[in-house]
CSV table of C-alpha atoms in Angstrom, one decimal:
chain,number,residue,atom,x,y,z
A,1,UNK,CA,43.1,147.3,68.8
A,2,UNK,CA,46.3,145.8,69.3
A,3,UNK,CA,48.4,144.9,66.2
A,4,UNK,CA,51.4,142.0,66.0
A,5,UNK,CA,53.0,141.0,62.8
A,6,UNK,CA,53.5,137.0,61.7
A,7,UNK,CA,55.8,136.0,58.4
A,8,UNK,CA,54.3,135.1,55.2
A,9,UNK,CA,53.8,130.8,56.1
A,10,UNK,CA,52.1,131.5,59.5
A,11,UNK,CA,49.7,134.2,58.1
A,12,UNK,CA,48.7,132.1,55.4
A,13,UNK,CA,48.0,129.4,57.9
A,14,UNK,CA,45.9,131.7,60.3
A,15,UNK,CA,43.9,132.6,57.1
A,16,UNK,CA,43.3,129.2,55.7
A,17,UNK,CA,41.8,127.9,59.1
A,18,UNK,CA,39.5,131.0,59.4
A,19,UNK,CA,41.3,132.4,62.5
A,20,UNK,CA,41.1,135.9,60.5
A,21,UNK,CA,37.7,137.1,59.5
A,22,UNK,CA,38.4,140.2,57.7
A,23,UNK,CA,41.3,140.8,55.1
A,24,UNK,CA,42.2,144.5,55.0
A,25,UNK,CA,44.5,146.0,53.0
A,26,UNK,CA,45.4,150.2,54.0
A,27,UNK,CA,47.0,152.7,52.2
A,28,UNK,CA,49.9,154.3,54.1
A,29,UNK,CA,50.9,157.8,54.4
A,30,UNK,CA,54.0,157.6,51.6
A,31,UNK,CA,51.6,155.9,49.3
A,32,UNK,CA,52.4,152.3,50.3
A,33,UNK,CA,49.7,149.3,50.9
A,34,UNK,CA,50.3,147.0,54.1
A,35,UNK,CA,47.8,144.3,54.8
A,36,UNK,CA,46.2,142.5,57.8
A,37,UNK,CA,43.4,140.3,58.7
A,38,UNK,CA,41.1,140.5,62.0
A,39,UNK,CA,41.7,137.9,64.6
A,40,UNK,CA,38.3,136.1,65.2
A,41,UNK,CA,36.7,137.0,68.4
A,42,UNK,CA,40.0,138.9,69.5
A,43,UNK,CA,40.7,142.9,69.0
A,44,UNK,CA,43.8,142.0,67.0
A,45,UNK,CA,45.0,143.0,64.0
A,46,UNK,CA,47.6,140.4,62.4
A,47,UNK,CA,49.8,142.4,59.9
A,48,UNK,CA,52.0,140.5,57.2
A,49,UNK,CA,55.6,140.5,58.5
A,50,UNK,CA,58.3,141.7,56.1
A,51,UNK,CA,61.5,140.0,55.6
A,52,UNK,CA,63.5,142.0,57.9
A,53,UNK,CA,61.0,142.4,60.4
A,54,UNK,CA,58.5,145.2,60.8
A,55,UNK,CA,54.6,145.2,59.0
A,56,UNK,CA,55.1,144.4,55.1
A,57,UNK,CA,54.4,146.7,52.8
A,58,UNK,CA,54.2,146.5,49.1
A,59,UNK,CA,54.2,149.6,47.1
A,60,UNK,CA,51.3,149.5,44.3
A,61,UNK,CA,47.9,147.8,44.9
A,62,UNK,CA,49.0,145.5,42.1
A,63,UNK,CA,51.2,143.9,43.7
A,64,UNK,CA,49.5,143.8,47.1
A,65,UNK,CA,46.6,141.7,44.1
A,66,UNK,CA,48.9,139.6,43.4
A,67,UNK,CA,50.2,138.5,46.8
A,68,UNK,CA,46.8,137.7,48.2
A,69,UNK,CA,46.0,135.8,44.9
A,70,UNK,CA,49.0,133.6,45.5
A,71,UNK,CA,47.8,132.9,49.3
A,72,UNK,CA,44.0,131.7,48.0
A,73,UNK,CA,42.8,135.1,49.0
A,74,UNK,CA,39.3,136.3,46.7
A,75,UNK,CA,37.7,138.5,48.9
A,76,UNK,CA,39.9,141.3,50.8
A,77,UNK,CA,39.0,145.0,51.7
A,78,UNK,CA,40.4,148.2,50.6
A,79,UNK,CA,41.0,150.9,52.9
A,80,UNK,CA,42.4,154.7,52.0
A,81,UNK,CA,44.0,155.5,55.2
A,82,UNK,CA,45.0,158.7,54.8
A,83,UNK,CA,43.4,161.8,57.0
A,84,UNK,CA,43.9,165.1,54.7
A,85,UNK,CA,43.2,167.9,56.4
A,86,UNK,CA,39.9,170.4,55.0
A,87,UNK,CA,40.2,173.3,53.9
A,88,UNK,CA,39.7,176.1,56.0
């Protein structure tokens, strides 16, 4: 699946015309939360942008609520990304 970023306005305006079917947010490996939403009918994933540049990550779940909230977003899946290794 390839991945792109697009800032806050134009990720908003992909959702609100239903360009992205799913809203997923993941949990990183350092305990962040980054968010995307599936492209319809394309393998893409369409990550928030941060600021700076890069993918957007917010650092409780909380706060990740309270962005999608603020966008118009009531239905959005929860992934735990993380691969721990089994015991042996």
């Amino acid at each position: 699946m390839k991945m792109i970023t697009r800032k806050k306005p134009a990720w908003v305006d992909l959702h609100q015309t239903g360009v992205l079917t799913r809203i997923v947010a993941i949990k990183t490996e350092d305990g962040g939360w980054r968010l995307f939403g599936v492209w319809r009918d394309r393998d893409i994933a369409v990550f928030v942008e941060a600021a700076r540049g890069g993918i957007r990550q917010w650092s409780g779940i909380n706060f990740l609520a309270d962005f999608c909230e603020g966008c118009g977003i009531s239905v959005w899946e929860v992934h735990n990304k993380t691969d721990k290794k089994k015991p042996t």
